[in-house]
mmCIF file of C-alpha atoms and ligand atoms in Angstrom:
data_model
loop_
_atom_site.group_PDB
_atom_site.id
_atom_site.type_symbol
_atom_site.label_atom_id
_atom_site.label_comp_id
_atom_site.label_asym_id
_atom_site.label_seq_id
_atom_site.Cartn_x
_atom_site.Cartn_y
_atom_site.Cartn_z
ATOM 1 C CA UNK D 117 -6.298 -10.925 18.479
ATOM 2 C CA UNK D 118 -4.880 -11.853 15.313
ATOM 3 C CA UNK D 119 -8.779 -10.447 13.862
ATOM 4 C CA UNK D 120 -8.149 -6.943 16.610
ATOM 5 C CA UNK D 121 -4.984 -6.505 14.463
ATOM 6 C CA UNK D 122 -6.710 -6.650 11.548
ATOM 7 C CA UNK D 123 -9.011 -4.101 12.405
ATOM 8 C CA UNK D 124 -6.631 -1.899 13.837
ATOM 9 C CA UNK D 125 -4.830 -1.724 10.873
ATOM 10 C CA UNK D 126 -7.612 -0.776 9.020
ATOM 11 C CA UNK D 127 -8.327 2.366 11.253
ATOM 12 C CA UNK D 128 -7.340 5.158 8.605
ATOM 13 C CA UNK D 129 -3.941 6.416 9.434
ATOM 14 C CA UNK D 130 -4.989 9.847 8.661
ATOM 15 C CA UNK D 131 -7.758 10.096 11.229
ATOM 16 C CA UNK D 132 -5.022 8.589 13.556
ATOM 17 C CA UNK D 133 -2.696 11.371 13.063
ATOM 18 C CA UNK D 134 -5.152 14.441 13.284
ATOM 19 C CA UNK D 135 -6.116 13.135 16.194
ATOM 20 C CA UNK D 136 -2.793 13.031 17.835
ATOM 21 C CA UNK D 137 -3.215 16.637 16.322
ATOM 22 C CA UNK D 138 -1.352 16.445 13.720
ATOM 23 C CA UNK D 139 -1.995 19.124 10.721
ATOM 24 C CA UNK D 140 -2.344 17.254 7.515
ATOM 25 C CA UNK D 141 -1.881 19.087 4.172
ATOM 26 C CA UNK D 142 -3.952 18.850 1.289
ATOM 27 C CA UNK D 143 -5.066 15.558 3.535
ATOM 28 C CA UNK D 144 -1.890 14.089 1.857
ATOM 29 C CA UNK D 145 1.172 14.866 3.741
ATOM 30 C CA UNK D 146 2.225 16.583 6.989
ATOM 31 C CA UNK D 147 5.833 17.759 8.605
ATOM 32 C CA UNK D 148 7.730 14.211 9.952
ATOM 33 C CA UNK D 149 7.623 13.915 13.591
ATOM 34 C CA UNK D 150 10.934 11.962 13.320
ATOM 35 C CA UNK D 151 13.312 14.543 12.018
ATOM 36 C CA UNK D 152 14.010 18.005 11.994
ATOM 37 C CA UNK D 153 12.399 19.840 8.940
ATOM 38 C CA UNK D 154 10.465 22.876 7.259
ATOM 39 C CA UNK D 155 8.809 21.576 4.532
ATOM 40 C CA UNK D 156 6.421 18.280 5.081
ATOM 41 C CA UNK D 157 7.880 14.906 3.668
ATOM 42 C CA UNK D 158 5.817 12.487 5.452
ATOM 43 C CA UNK D 159 3.445 11.289 2.723
ATOM 44 C CA UNK D 160 0.182 9.242 3.974
ATOM 45 C CA UNK D 161 -0.669 6.672 1.373
ATOM 46 C CA UNK D 162 -4.634 6.402 2.277
ATOM 47 C CA UNK D 163 -6.605 2.915 2.548
ATOM 48 C CA UNK D 164 -6.328 0.352 1.802
ATOM 49 C CA UNK D 165 -2.639 0.469 1.584
ATOM 50 C CA UNK D 166 -3.265 2.678 5.129
ATOM 51 C CA UNK D 167 0.842 3.830 5.831
ATOM 52 C CA UNK D 168 3.085 6.277 5.752
ATOM 53 C CA UNK D 169 6.547 7.171 4.415
ATOM 54 C CA UNK D 170 8.724 9.613 5.097
ATOM 55 C CA UNK D 171 10.835 10.650 2.107
ATOM 56 C CA UNK D 172 13.508 12.904 4.521
ATOM 57 C CA UNK D 173 14.476 10.294 6.643
ATOM 58 C CA UNK D 174 12.939 7.195 5.019
ATOM 59 C CA UNK D 175 10.548 6.022 8.158
ATOM 60 C CA UNK D 176 7.672 4.400 7.217
ATOM 61 C CA UNK D 177 5.185 1.798 8.777
ATOM 62 C CA UNK D 178 1.618 1.712 9.344
ATOM 63 C CA UNK D 179 -1.123 2.683 11.275
ATOM 64 C CA UNK D 180 0.184 1.186 14.551
ATOM 65 C CA UNK D 181 4.108 2.119 14.108
ATOM 66 C CA UNK D 182 3.085 5.544 13.574
ATOM 67 C CA UNK D 183 1.370 6.101 17.193
ATOM 68 C CA UNK D 184 3.655 3.868 18.728
ATOM 69 C CA UNK D 185 6.360 5.913 17.362
ATOM 70 C CA UNK D 186 5.012 8.879 17.819
ATOM 71 C CA UNK D 187 3.673 8.011 21.704
ATOM 72 C CA UNK D 188 6.960 6.236 22.182
ATOM 73 C CA UNK D 189 5.084 3.227 23.715
ATOM 74 C CA UNK D 190 5.582 -0.339 22.051
ATOM 75 C CA UNK D 191 3.738 -2.104 19.862
ATOM 76 C CA UNK D 192 1.538 -4.185 21.714
ATOM 77 C CA UNK D 193 0.649 -1.053 24.151
ATOM 78 C CA UNK D 194 -0.530 1.266 20.878
ATOM 79 C CA UNK D 195 -2.622 -1.700 19.348
ATOM 80 C CA UNK D 196 -4.552 -2.014 22.435
ATOM 81 C CA UNK D 197 -5.080 2.102 22.949
ATOM 82 C CA UNK D 198 -6.216 1.877 19.166
ATOM 83 C CA UNK D 199 -8.424 -0.890 19.718
ATOM 84 C CA UNK D 200 -10.028 0.823 22.704
ATOM 85 C CA UNK D 201 -10.352 4.333 21.279
ATOM 86 C CA UNK D 202 -11.213 3.103 17.442
ATOM 87 C CA UNK D 203 -12.837 -0.203 17.486
ATOM 88 C CA UNK D 204 -16.215 -0.477 18.686
ATOM 89 C CA UNK D 205 -17.245 -2.909 20.900
ATOM 90 C CA UNK D 206 -13.567 -3.989 21.652
ATOM 91 C CA UNK D 207 -13.171 -4.493 25.480
ATOM 92 C CA UNK D 208 -9.625 -4.650 25.753
ATOM 93 C CA UNK D 209 -7.556 -4.719 28.373
ATOM 94 C CA UNK D 210 -4.825 -2.055 29.494
ATOM 95 C CA UNK D 211 -6.617 1.632 29.842
ATOM 96 C CA UNK D 212 -9.178 3.505 27.994
ATOM 97 C CA UNK D 213 -7.517 7.023 28.178
ATOM 98 C CA UNK D 214 -6.954 8.954 25.635
ATOM 99 C CA UNK D 215 -3.423 10.143 24.654
ATOM 100 C CA UNK D 216 -2.694 13.468 24.136
ATOM 101 C CA UNK D 217 0.628 14.304 22.882
ATOM 102 C CA UNK D 218 2.323 17.653 22.447
ATOM 103 C CA UNK D 219 2.758 18.203 18.551
ATOM 104 C CA UNK D 220 4.775 21.638 18.946
ATOM 105 C CA UNK D 221 7.093 20.261 21.505
ATOM 106 C CA UNK D 222 7.721 16.880 19.455
ATOM 107 C CA UNK D 223 8.510 19.713 15.787
ATOM 108 C CA UNK D 224 10.638 21.820 18.145
ATOM 109 C CA UNK D 225 12.022 19.632 20.340
ATOM 110 C CA UNK D 226 14.982 18.952 17.971
ATOM 111 C CA UNK D 227 16.143 15.351 18.544
ATOM 112 C CA UNK D 228 19.730 14.173 19.562
ATOM 113 C CA UNK D 229 21.155 13.446 15.811
ATOM 114 C CA UNK D 230 21.186 10.051 14.395
ATOM 115 C CA UNK D 231 24.435 8.823 13.522
ATOM 116 C CA UNK D 232 24.344 9.404 9.699
ATOM 117 C CA UNK D 233 25.273 6.032 7.987
ATOM 118 C CA UNK D 234 28.671 6.198 6.467
ATOM 119 C CA UNK D 235 29.394 3.891 3.381
ATOM 120 C CA UNK D 236 32.768 2.453 3.831
ATOM 121 C CA UNK D 237 34.754 1.842 0.940
ATOM 122 C CA UNK D 238 35.383 -1.692 2.283
ATOM 123 C CA UNK D 239 31.871 -2.574 1.425
ATOM 124 C CA UNK D 240 32.553 -2.112 -2.171
ATOM 125 C CA UNK D 241 35.491 -4.148 -2.159
ATOM 126 C CA UNK D 242 33.821 -6.927 -0.846
ATOM 127 C CA UNK D 243 30.944 -6.789 -3.235
ATOM 128 C CA UNK D 244 33.289 -6.359 -6.371
ATOM 129 C CA UNK D 245 35.272 -9.310 -4.665
ATOM 130 C CA UNK D 246 32.176 -11.603 -4.095
ATOM 131 C CA UNK D 247 31.131 -10.844 -7.830
ATOM 132 C CA UNK D 248 34.553 -11.593 -9.838
ATOM 133 C CA UNK D 249 34.597 -14.782 -7.165
ATOM 134 C CA UNK D 250 31.256 -16.085 -8.622
ATOM 135 C CA UNK D 251 31.916 -15.279 -12.236
ATOM 136 C CA UNK D 252 35.199 -17.083 -12.174
ATOM 137 C CA UNK D 253 33.753 -20.111 -11.028
ATOM 138 C CA UNK D 254 33.013 -22.651 -14.267
ATOM 139 C CA UNK D 255 29.026 -22.956 -15.050
ATOM 140 C CA UNK D 256 26.451 -24.909 -13.095
ATOM 141 C CA UNK D 257 23.233 -26.086 -13.453
ATOM 142 C CA UNK D 258 21.884 -22.726 -11.477
ATOM 143 C CA UNK D 259 24.112 -20.957 -14.539
ATOM 144 C CA UNK D 260 22.168 -22.489 -17.218
ATOM 145 C CA UNK D 261 19.062 -21.671 -14.949
ATOM 146 C CA UNK D 262 19.719 -18.565 -14.581
ATOM 147 C CA UNK D 263 20.166 -17.629 -17.939
ATOM 148 C CA UNK D 264 17.471 -19.701 -19.509
ATOM 149 C CA UNK D 265 15.112 -17.332 -16.657
ATOM 150 C CA UNK D 266 16.624 -14.379 -17.882
ATOM 151 C CA UNK D 267 16.377 -14.886 -21.332
ATOM 152 C CA UNK D 268 12.415 -15.716 -20.929
ATOM 153 C CA UNK D 269 12.279 -11.887 -19.304
ATOM 154 C CA UNK D 270 13.761 -10.487 -22.291
ATOM 155 C CA UNK D 271 17.215 -9.937 -20.578
ATOM 156 C CA UNK D 272 19.834 -11.106 -23.290
ATOM 157 C CA UNK D 273 23.615 -11.440 -23.201
ATOM 158 C CA UNK D 274 24.171 -7.943 -24.068
ATOM 159 C CA UNK D 275 22.097 -6.741 -21.559
ATOM 160 C CA UNK D 276 23.726 -9.174 -18.591
ATOM 161 C CA UNK D 277 26.945 -7.986 -19.708
ATOM 162 C CA UNK D 278 26.867 -4.686 -19.936
ATOM 163 C CA UNK D 279 25.269 -4.526 -16.494
ATOM 164 C CA UNK D 280 27.414 -7.231 -15.049
ATOM 165 C CA UNK D 281 25.044 -9.210 -13.587
ATOM 166 C CA UNK D 282 26.498 -12.303 -11.995
ATOM 167 C CA UNK D 283 25.273 -15.863 -11.221
ATOM 168 C CA UNK D 284 25.758 -17.425 -7.291
ATOM 169 C CA UNK D 285 26.352 -20.245 -8.881
ATOM 170 C CA UNK D 286 27.964 -22.376 -5.632
ATOM 171 C CA UNK D 287 26.278 -21.099 -2.603
ATOM 172 C CA UNK D 288 28.562 -22.994 0.068
ATOM 173 C CA UNK D 289 32.218 -21.973 -1.997
ATOM 174 C CA UNK D 290 30.773 -18.270 -1.875
ATOM 175 C CA UNK D 291 30.358 -18.453 1.736
ATOM 176 C CA UNK D 292 33.380 -19.721 2.577
ATOM 177 C CA UNK D 293 35.447 -17.997 0.300
ATOM 178 C CA UNK D 294 34.153 -14.470 1.705
ATOM 179 C CA UNK D 295 34.784 -15.853 5.153
ATOM 180 C CA UNK D 296 38.063 -16.639 4.751
ATOM 181 C CA UNK D 297 38.868 -13.340 2.849
ATOM 182 C CA UNK D 298 36.881 -10.876 5.420
ATOM 183 C CA UNK D 299 35.929 -11.281 9.440
ATOM 184 C CA UNK D 300 32.613 -11.754 9.770
ATOM 185 C CA UNK D 301 31.975 -8.686 11.515
ATOM 186 C CA UNK D 302 32.934 -6.920 8.119
ATOM 187 C CA UNK D 303 30.640 -8.898 6.203
ATOM 188 C CA UNK D 304 27.770 -8.656 8.548
ATOM 189 C CA UNK D 305 28.307 -4.881 8.236
ATOM 190 C CA UNK D 306 28.125 -4.784 4.263
ATOM 191 C CA UNK D 307 24.786 -6.664 4.445
ATOM 192 C CA UNK D 308 26.066 -9.615 2.739
ATOM 193 C CA UNK D 309 25.748 -11.810 5.789
ATOM 194 C CA UNK D 310 22.941 -12.526 8.201
ATOM 195 C CA UNK D 311 23.607 -12.333 11.814
ATOM 196 C CA UNK D 312 24.351 -15.800 11.795
ATOM 197 C CA UNK D 313 27.364 -15.473 9.083
ATOM 198 C CA UNK D 314 25.457 -16.850 6.336
ATOM 199 C CA UNK D 315 25.297 -15.230 2.891
ATOM 200 C CA UNK D 316 21.996 -13.438 2.669
ATOM 201 C CA UNK D 317 20.904 -14.353 -1.231
ATOM 202 C CA UNK D 318 20.297 -17.941 -0.270
ATOM 203 C CA UNK D 319 17.389 -18.292 -2.102
ATOM 204 C CA UNK D 320 18.129 -15.423 -4.876
ATOM 205 C CA UNK D 321 21.335 -17.143 -6.842
ATOM 206 C CA UNK D 322 20.611 -13.951 -9.570
ATOM 207 C CA UNK D 323 22.760 -10.940 -8.225
ATOM 208 C CA UNK D 324 21.944 -7.269 -9.671
ATOM 209 C CA UNK D 325 24.702 -4.987 -8.580
ATOM 210 C CA UNK D 326 24.268 -1.087 -8.558
ATOM 211 C CA UNK D 327 27.459 0.908 -9.443
ATOM 212 C CA UNK D 328 28.096 4.209 -8.451
ATOM 213 C CA UNK D 329 30.929 6.016 -9.749
ATOM 214 C CA UNK D 330 32.112 2.812 -10.937
ATOM 215 C CA UNK D 331 32.176 0.885 -7.876
ATOM 216 C CA UNK D 332 29.354 -1.260 -6.554
ATOM 217 C CA UNK D 333 27.496 0.076 -3.869
ATOM 218 C CA UNK D 334 24.564 -2.051 -3.148
ATOM 219 C CA UNK D 335 23.815 -5.513 -4.492
ATOM 220 C CA UNK D 336 20.464 -6.896 -5.160
ATOM 221 C CA UNK D 337 19.028 -10.722 -5.404
ATOM 222 C CA UNK D 338 16.421 -12.698 -7.597
ATOM 223 C CA UNK D 339 15.125 -15.871 -7.485
ATOM 224 C CA UNK D 340 15.043 -17.918 -10.564
ATOM 225 C CA UNK D 341 11.308 -17.759 -11.787
ATOM 226 C CA UNK D 342 9.052 -17.714 -8.918
ATOM 227 C CA UNK D 343 10.198 -17.665 -5.438
ATOM 228 C CA UNK D 344 8.991 -20.265 -3.224
ATOM 229 C CA UNK D 345 6.052 -20.041 -0.901
ATOM 230 C CA UNK D 346 7.071 -17.615 1.904
ATOM 231 C CA UNK D 347 9.843 -16.184 0.216
ATOM 232 C CA UNK D 348 10.420 -12.266 -1.583
ATOM 233 C CA UNK D 349 10.954 -12.280 -5.409
ATOM 234 C CA UNK D 350 13.946 -9.756 -3.995
ATOM 235 C CA UNK D 351 16.243 -10.213 -1.710
ATOM 236 C CA UNK D 352 18.188 -6.715 -0.788
ATOM 237 C CA UNK D 353 21.240 -6.121 1.851
ATOM 238 C CA UNK D 354 20.477 -6.194 5.220
ATOM 239 C CA UNK D 355 20.961 -2.406 6.788
ATOM 240 C CA UNK D 356 22.682 -0.847 3.712
ATOM 241 C CA UNK D 357 20.564 1.768 1.769
ATOM 242 C CA UNK D 358 19.788 1.160 -1.306
ATOM 243 C CA UNK D 359 21.350 3.611 -4.258
ATOM 244 C CA UNK D 360 20.205 4.287 -7.827
ATOM 245 C CA UNK D 361 20.316 1.278 -10.273
ATOM 246 C CA UNK D 362 22.149 2.312 -13.081
ATOM 247 C CA UNK D 363 22.618 6.041 -11.849
ATOM 248 C CA UNK D 364 26.097 6.228 -13.910
ATOM 249 C CA UNK D 365 24.442 6.276 -16.833
ATOM 250 C CA UNK D 366 23.372 9.966 -15.866
ATOM 251 C CA UNK D 367 26.610 11.311 -15.774
ATOM 252 C CA UNK D 368 27.565 13.175 -19.238
ATOM 253 C CA UNK D 369 24.198 13.637 -20.252
ATOM 254 C CA UNK D 370 22.945 16.684 -22.012
ATOM 255 C CA UNK D 371 20.731 18.352 -20.191
ATOM 256 C CA UNK D 372 16.983 18.037 -21.169
ATOM 257 C CA UNK D 373 17.209 14.630 -21.986
ATOM 258 C CA UNK D 374 14.810 12.145 -21.300
ATOM 259 C CA UNK D 375 14.825 9.847 -18.479
ATOM 260 C CA UNK D 376 12.955 7.217 -17.164
ATOM 261 C CA UNK D 377 12.443 6.053 -13.619
ATOM 262 C CA UNK D 378 11.154 2.630 -13.066
ATOM 263 C CA UNK D 379 10.577 0.651 -10.574
ATOM 264 C CA UNK D 380 12.447 -2.489 -11.379
ATOM 265 C CA UNK D 381 15.823 -3.094 -12.270
ATOM 266 C CA UNK D 382 14.762 -5.458 -15.004
ATOM 267 C CA UNK D 383 11.894 -2.675 -16.108
ATOM 268 C CA UNK D 384 15.153 -0.248 -16.218
ATOM 269 C CA UNK D 385 17.371 -3.005 -18.274
ATOM 270 C CA UNK D 386 14.711 -3.344 -20.795
ATOM 271 C CA UNK D 387 14.338 0.282 -21.593
ATOM 272 C CA UNK D 388 18.409 0.386 -21.921
ATOM 273 C CA UNK D 389 18.098 -2.156 -24.357
ATOM 274 C CA UNK D 390 15.258 -0.180 -26.577
ATOM 275 C CA UNK D 391 18.432 2.465 -26.319
ATOM 276 C CA UNK D 392 16.715 4.453 -23.631
ATOM 277 C CA UNK D 393 18.393 6.378 -21.002
ATOM 278 C CA UNK D 394 16.328 4.984 -17.340
ATOM 279 C CA UNK D 395 17.095 4.546 -13.960
ATOM 280 C CA UNK D 396 15.156 2.655 -11.301
ATOM 281 C CA UNK D 397 14.561 2.939 -7.653
ATOM 282 C CA UNK D 398 14.459 -0.644 -6.672
ATOM 283 C CA UNK D 399 10.553 -0.199 -5.483
ATOM 284 C CA UNK D 400 8.117 2.503 -5.905
ATOM 285 C CA UNK D 401 8.212 3.798 -2.236
ATOM 286 C CA UNK D 402 11.767 4.250 -1.606
ATOM 287 C CA UNK D 403 12.937 7.465 -3.219
ATOM 288 C CA UNK D 404 15.278 9.429 -1.110
ATOM 289 C CA UNK D 405 15.329 13.671 -0.969
ATOM 290 C CA UNK D 406 19.048 13.651 -1.731
ATOM 291 C CA UNK D 407 18.451 12.099 -4.913
ATOM 292 C CA UNK D 408 16.322 14.819 -6.501
ATOM 293 C CA UNK D 409 19.760 16.470 -7.692
ATOM 294 C CA UNK D 410 20.254 13.624 -10.102
ATOM 295 C CA UNK D 411 17.068 14.378 -11.927
ATOM 296 C CA UNK D 412 17.250 18.288 -12.159
ATOM 297 C CA UNK D 413 18.039 19.222 -15.615
ATOM 298 C CA UNK D 414 16.418 16.010 -17.215
ATOM 299 C CA UNK D 415 13.007 15.877 -18.729
ATOM 300 C CA UNK D 416 11.853 12.766 -16.596
ATOM 301 C CA UNK D 417 9.168 10.052 -17.161
ATOM 302 C CA UNK D 418 7.988 7.863 -14.129
ATOM 303 C CA UNK D 419 6.929 4.681 -15.243
ATOM 304 C CA UNK D 420 5.878 2.512 -12.408
ATOM 305 C CA UNK D 421 4.100 -1.157 -12.678
ATOM 306 C CA UNK D 422 0.847 -1.326 -13.147
ATOM 307 C CA UNK D 423 -0.351 -1.940 -9.757
ATOM 308 C CA UNK D 424 -1.966 0.098 -6.806
ATOM 309 C CA UNK D 425 1.590 0.411 -4.974
ATOM 310 C CA UNK D 426 3.124 1.198 -8.619
ATOM 311 C CA UNK D 427 0.608 4.396 -9.037
ATOM 312 C CA UNK D 428 0.556 5.081 -5.899
ATOM 313 C CA UNK D 429 4.580 5.818 -5.579
ATOM 314 C CA UNK D 430 4.387 7.074 -8.814
ATOM 315 C CA UNK D 431 2.082 10.027 -8.069
ATOM 316 C CA UNK D 432 4.167 10.814 -5.172
ATOM 317 C CA UNK D 433 7.061 10.749 -7.155
ATOM 318 C CA UNK D 434 5.865 13.366 -9.188
ATOM 319 C CA UNK D 435 4.858 15.301 -6.875
ATOM 320 C CA UNK D 436 7.973 15.483 -5.031
ATOM 321 C CA UNK D 437 10.171 16.227 -8.227
ATOM 322 C CA UNK D 438 7.440 18.600 -9.468
ATOM 323 C CA UNK D 439 7.644 20.617 -6.399
ATOM 324 C CA UNK D 440 10.972 20.711 -7.154
ATOM 325 C CA UNK D 441 11.034 22.117 -10.294
ATOM 326 C CA UNK D 442 11.899 19.130 -12.256
ATOM 327 C CA UNK D 443 9.946 18.646 -15.433
ATOM 328 C CA UNK D 444 8.465 15.468 -15.184
ATOM 329 C CA UNK D 445 5.510 13.355 -16.509
ATOM 330 C CA UNK D 446 3.886 9.548 -15.614
ATOM 331 C CA UNK D 447 4.130 7.160 -18.206
ATOM 332 C CA UNK D 448 1.191 4.451 -18.153
ATOM 333 C CA UNK D 449 0.984 0.520 -19.355
ATOM 334 C CA UNK D 450 -1.606 -0.425 -21.180
ATOM 335 C CA UNK D 451 -4.463 -2.411 -18.622
ATOM 336 C CA UNK D 452 -2.863 -5.976 -18.146
ATOM 337 C CA UNK D 453 0.255 -5.153 -18.872
ATOM 338 C CA UNK D 454 1.832 -5.669 -15.154
ATOM 339 C CA UNK D 455 5.409 -3.583 -15.936
ATOM 340 C CA UNK D 456 7.539 -2.520 -18.484
ATOM 341 C CA UNK D 457 9.152 -6.036 -19.186
ATOM 342 C CA UNK D 458 6.236 -7.387 -19.652
ATOM 343 C CA UNK D 459 4.834 -4.731 -22.325
ATOM 344 C CA UNK D 460 8.135 -5.029 -24.445
ATOM 345 C CA UNK D 461 7.978 -8.296 -24.357
ATOM 346 C CA UNK D 462 4.292 -8.494 -25.994
ATOM 347 C CA UNK D 463 5.494 -5.797 -28.696
HETATM 348 ZN ZN1 LIG Z 120 11.331 11.898 8.692
#
């Protein structure tokens, strides 16, 4: 079964899309079947990544997700059907039928408008309260470790203050404080707590606040140093759409100045420390169409990580910005250097 999953995940997602009846443009993109649009914003990442991502509605996934969601069937059924259809010699259960979908009706059927996410000012209040509480506690061992780690990455005291980074000095106290002040459903809605009513930043005590119009609109947690086995380096809020890190720095800038878009927040901080204007997206694949407007008047440089995901993400972003009339170029890192942060540290 695991072998089937692996093999099905490797079926070229573009082939499956074509076989479902979709028309691909330049073998890279198509009109999104999951939201109404006139210009195609669903992009395919060819194998080995083999995923799709819609820059219009944010929907993303692998070949099985695409198939399941287009056909409105569950994951297991989709896996079986794809196995039957594409894996030679696979003799699964389930039917052997070839699914035909009516692409035309998918596109013309106006789906029920999803309730748009509304960011509540209360969320900002919770994040800011949390930040203030953490800053006010006396320093602990984890503060020292965090500062040491950040310094090792070239994030100095100026940078920490400038971006108002903070550390969860005492997880238990922070948890209790928030629960005393706010209701659990409120905290869960703000993405800062999980369904069990615990702060989501259990293993991620370094907190990077994202500001928009002077208010915190997003929080990102980072482990101190390398994450433990089975944990990601970063922890994001649950169910809250990410905003752009350092977006306020684009306000009051002249037109035509050079603006850098980086993947990681630390990369952005590094460039700002170097005197450049920079923002970060938090990952290589999160760009949203409504963000285009922020970059209209600038000369944009995309400077992503030196890996497959980074380079693929950078190319897609260049295409999107370029199509929208934005002057955009790509910066590369020397080979062997993984990100901007490392690059400036080695100089
Ligand atoms: Zn879409």
